CSV table of C-alpha atoms in Angstrom, one decimal:
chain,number,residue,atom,x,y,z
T,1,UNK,CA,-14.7,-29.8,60.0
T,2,UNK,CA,-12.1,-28.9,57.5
T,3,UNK,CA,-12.5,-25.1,56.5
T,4,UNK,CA,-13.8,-25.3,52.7
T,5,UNK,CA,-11.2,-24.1,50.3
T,6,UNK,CA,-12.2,-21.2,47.3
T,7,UNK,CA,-12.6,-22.7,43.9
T,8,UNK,CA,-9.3,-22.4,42.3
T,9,UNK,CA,-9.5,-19.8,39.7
T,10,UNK,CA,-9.3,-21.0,35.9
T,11,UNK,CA,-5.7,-19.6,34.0
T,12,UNK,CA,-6.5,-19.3,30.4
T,13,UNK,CA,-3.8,-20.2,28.0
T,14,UNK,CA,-1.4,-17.5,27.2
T,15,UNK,CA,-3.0,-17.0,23.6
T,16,UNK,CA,-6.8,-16.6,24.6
T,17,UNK,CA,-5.2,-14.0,27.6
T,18,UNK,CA,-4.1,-12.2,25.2
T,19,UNK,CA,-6.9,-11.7,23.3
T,20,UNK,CA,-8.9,-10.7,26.1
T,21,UNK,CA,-6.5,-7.6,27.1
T,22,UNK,CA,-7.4,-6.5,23.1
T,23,UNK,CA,-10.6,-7.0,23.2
T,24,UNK,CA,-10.8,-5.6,26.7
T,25,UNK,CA,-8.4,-2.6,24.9
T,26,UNK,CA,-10.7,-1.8,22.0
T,27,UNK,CA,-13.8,-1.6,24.3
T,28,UNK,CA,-12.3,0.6,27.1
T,29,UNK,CA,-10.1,3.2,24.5
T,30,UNK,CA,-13.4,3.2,22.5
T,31,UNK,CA,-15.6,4.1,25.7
T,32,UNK,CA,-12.9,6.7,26.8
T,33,UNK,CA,-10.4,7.0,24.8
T,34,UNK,CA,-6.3,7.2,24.7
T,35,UNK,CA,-5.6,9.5,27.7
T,36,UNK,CA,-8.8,8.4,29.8
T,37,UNK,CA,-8.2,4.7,30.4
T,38,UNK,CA,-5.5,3.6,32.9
T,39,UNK,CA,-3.4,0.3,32.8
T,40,UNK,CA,-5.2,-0.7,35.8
T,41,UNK,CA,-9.1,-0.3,34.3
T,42,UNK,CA,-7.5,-2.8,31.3
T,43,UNK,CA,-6.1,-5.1,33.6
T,44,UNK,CA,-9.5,-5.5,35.7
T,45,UNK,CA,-12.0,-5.4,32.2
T,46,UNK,CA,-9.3,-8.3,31.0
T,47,UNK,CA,-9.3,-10.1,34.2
T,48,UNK,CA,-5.6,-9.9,34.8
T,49,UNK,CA,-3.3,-8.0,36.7
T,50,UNK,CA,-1.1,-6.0,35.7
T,51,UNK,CA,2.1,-7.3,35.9
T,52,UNK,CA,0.4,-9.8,33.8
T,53,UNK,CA,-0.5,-6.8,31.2
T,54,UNK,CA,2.8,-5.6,30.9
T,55,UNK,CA,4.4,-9.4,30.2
T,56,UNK,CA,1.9,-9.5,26.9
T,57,UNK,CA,2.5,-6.0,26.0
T,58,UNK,CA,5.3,-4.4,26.9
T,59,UNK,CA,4.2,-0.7,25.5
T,60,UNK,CA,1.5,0.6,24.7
T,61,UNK,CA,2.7,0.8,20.9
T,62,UNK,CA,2.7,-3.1,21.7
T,63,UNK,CA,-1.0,-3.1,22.8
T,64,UNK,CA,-1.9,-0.9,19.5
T,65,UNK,CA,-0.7,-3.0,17.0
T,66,UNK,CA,-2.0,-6.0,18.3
T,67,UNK,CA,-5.5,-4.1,18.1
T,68,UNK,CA,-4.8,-3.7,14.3
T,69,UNK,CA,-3.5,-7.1,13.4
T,70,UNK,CA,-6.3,-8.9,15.4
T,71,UNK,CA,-9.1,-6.7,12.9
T,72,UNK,CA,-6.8,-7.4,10.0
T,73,UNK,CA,-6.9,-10.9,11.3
T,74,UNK,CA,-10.7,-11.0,11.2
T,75,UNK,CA,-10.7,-9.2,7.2
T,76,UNK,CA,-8.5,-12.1,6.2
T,77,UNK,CA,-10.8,-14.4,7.7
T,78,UNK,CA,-13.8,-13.1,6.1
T,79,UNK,CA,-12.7,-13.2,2.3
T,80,UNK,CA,-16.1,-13.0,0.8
T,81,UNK,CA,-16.5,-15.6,-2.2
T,82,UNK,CA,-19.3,-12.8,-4.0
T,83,UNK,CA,-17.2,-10.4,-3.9
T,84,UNK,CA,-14.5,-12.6,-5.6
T,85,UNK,CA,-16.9,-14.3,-7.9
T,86,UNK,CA,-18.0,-11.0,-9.8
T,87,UNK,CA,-14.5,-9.6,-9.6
T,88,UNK,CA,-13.3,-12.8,-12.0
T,89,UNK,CA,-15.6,-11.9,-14.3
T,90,UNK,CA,-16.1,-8.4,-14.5
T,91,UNK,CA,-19.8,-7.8,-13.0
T,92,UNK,CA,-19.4,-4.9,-12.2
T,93,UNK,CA,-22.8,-4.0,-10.4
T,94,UNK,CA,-22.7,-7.7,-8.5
T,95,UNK,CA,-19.1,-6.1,-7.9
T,96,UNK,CA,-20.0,-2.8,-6.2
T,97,UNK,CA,-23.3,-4.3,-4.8
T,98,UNK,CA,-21.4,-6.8,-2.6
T,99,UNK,CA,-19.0,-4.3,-1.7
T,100,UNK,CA,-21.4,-1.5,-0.6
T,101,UNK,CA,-23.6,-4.1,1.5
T,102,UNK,CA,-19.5,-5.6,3.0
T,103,UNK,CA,-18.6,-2.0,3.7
T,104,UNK,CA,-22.2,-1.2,5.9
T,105,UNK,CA,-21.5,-4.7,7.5
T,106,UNK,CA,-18.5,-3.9,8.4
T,107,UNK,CA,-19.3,-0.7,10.1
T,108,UNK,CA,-22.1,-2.4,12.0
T,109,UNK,CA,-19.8,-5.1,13.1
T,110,UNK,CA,-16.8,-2.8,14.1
T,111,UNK,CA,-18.7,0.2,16.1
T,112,UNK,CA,-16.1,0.1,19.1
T,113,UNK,CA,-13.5,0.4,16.4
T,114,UNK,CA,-14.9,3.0,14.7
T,115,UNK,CA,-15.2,5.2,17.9
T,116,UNK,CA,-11.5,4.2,18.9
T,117,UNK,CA,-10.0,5.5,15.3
T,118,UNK,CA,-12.1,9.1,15.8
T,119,UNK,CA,-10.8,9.4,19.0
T,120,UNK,CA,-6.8,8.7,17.6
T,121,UNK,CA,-7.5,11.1,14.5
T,122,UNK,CA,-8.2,13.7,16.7
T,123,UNK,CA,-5.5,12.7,19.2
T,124,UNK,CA,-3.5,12.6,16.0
T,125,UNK,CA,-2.9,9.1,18.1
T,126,UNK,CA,-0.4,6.5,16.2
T,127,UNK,CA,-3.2,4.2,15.7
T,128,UNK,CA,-4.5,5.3,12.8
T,129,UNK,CA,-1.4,5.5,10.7
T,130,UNK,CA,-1.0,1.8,11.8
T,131,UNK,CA,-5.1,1.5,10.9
T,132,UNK,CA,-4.7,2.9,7.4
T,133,UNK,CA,-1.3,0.7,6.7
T,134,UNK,CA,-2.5,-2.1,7.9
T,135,UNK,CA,-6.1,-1.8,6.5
T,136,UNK,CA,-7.1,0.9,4.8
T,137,UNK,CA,-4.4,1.5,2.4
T,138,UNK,CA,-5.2,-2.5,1.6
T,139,UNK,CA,-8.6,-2.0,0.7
T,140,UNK,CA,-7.8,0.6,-1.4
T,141,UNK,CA,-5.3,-1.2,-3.5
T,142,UNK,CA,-8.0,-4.1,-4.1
T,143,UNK,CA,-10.5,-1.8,-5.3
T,144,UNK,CA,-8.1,0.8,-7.5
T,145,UNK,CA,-7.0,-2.4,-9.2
T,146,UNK,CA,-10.5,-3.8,-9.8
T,147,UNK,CA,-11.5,0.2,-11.3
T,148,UNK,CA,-7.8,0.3,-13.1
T,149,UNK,CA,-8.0,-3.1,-15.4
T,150,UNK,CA,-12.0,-2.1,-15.4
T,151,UNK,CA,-11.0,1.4,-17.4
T,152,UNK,CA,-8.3,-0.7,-19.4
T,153,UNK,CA,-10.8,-2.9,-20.7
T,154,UNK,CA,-12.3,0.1,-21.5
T,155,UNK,CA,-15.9,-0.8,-19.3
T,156,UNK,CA,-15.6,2.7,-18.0
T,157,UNK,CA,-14.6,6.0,-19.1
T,158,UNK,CA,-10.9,6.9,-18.4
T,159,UNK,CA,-10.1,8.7,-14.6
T,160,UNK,CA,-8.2,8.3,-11.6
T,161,UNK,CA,-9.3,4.8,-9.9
T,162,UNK,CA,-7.6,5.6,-6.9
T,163,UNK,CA,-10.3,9.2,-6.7
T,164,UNK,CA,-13.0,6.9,-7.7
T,165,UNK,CA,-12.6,4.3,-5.3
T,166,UNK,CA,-12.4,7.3,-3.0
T,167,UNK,CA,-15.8,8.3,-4.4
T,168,UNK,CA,-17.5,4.9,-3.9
T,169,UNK,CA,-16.1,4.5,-0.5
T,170,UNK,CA,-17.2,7.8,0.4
T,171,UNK,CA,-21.1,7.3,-0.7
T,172,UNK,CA,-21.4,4.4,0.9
T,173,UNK,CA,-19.3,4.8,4.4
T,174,UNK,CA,-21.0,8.3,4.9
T,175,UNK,CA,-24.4,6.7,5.7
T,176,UNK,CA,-22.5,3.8,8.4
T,177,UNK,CA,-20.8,6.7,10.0
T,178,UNK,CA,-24.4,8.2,10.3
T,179,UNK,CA,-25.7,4.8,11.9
T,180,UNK,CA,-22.6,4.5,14.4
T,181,UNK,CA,-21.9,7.8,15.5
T,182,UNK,CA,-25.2,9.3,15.4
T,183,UNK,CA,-28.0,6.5,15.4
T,184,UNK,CA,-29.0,7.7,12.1
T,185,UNK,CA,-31.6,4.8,11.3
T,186,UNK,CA,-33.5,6.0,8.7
T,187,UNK,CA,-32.3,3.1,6.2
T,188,UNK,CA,-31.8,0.5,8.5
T,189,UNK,CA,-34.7,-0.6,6.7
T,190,UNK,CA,-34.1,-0.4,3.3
T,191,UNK,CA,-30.0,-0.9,3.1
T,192,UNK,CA,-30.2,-3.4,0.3
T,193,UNK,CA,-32.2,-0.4,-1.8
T,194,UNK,CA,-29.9,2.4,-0.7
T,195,UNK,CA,-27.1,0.7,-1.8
T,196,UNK,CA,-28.5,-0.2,-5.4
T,197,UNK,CA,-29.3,3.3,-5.2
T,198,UNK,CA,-25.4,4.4,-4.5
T,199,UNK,CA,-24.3,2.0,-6.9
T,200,UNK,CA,-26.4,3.3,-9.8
T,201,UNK,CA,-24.7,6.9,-9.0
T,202,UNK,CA,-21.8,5.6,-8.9
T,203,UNK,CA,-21.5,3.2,-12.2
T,204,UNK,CA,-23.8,5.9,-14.2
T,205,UNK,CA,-20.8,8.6,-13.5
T,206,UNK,CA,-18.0,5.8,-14.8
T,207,UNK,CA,-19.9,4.6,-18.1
T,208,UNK,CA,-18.9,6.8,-21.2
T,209,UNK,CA,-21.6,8.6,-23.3
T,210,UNK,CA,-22.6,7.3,-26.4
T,211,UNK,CA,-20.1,8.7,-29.5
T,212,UNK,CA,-17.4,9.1,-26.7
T,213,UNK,CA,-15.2,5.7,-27.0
């Protein structure tokens, strides 16, 4: 009798290999970090070896940036119509409602991301300059404009957009850092009233008192 022959293992396509060595990446640098994961542990988590590693990404910088554009990727995917409804017509508390419940959503859906840009801003690691060019800086230009032509239409008092953006960012990203670094889940339950609640603070401190315009 013929000795039986091992099932011939299945090659993905080059593309889909490729995004399992990120994926593979973001998990492993975001379980222990930078200096902690060798190119061997990513070959094995991406089920490659790694000669096959290196002809996908060359350096490491390689490997980083292709982290970044594959969540860029994802945000350009994920244009939300709400958002882009109430920013058309100036609603601005449909405006900041949608964009406090994106920015928890987000956070949820990104935890292993989250934990890999802590560990490279205290590595002062090169991935979160390429983050916050690729992403962060973005965001922030979408929401300084939206406050800008808001102020020049004279909706809300005159101040810096860009420290106001900071401020809305801030109120509402402080409480999904809580959930994803620290398990904080004392409004997992009520995230649709805490972030009425934040954006009542928030739009109260950018309306002008009467006798003021």
């Amino acid at each position: 009798m013929a000795a039986s022959r091992r099932p011939r293992k299945m090659r993905l396509p080059a593309a889909e290999r490729r995004t399992a060595i990120v994926e593979a990446a973001i998990r492993l640098f975001a379980d222990k970090g930078f200096q902690g994961t060798t190119t061997r542990e990513l070959a094995k988590a991406a089920g490659v070896t790694e000669p096959v590693l290196y002809r996908h990404f060359a350096t490491k910088k390689d490997l980083y940036t292709a982290i970044i554009e594959s969540v860029c990727e994802m945000e350009q995917e994920a244009r939300d119509s709400r958002l882009e409804a109430a920013e058309r017509i100036g609603d601005d508390r449909a405006f900041f409602l949608r964009l406090g419940e994106l920015i928890l959503n987000w956070h949820r859906r990104h935890a292993d991301i989250i934990r890999l840009l802590l560990y490279s801003g205290l590595d002062r690691h090169e991935l979160a300059d390429l983050f916050f060019q690729r992403h962060v800086a973005v965001y922030y230009r979408m929401l300084t404009g939206y406050l800008r032509r808001r102020i020049e239409a004279r909706a809300f008092r005159r101040l810096d957009p860009y420290l106001a953006a900071r401020g809305f960012t801030g109120m509402v990203a402080h409480q999904a850092l809580a959930e994803v670094i620290f398990g904080d889940r004392r409004l997992a339950r009520s995230r649709k009233r805490f972030v009425q609640a934040m954006v009542d603070i928030f739009l109260n401190g950018l309306l002008e008192e009467e006798g003021t315009r």
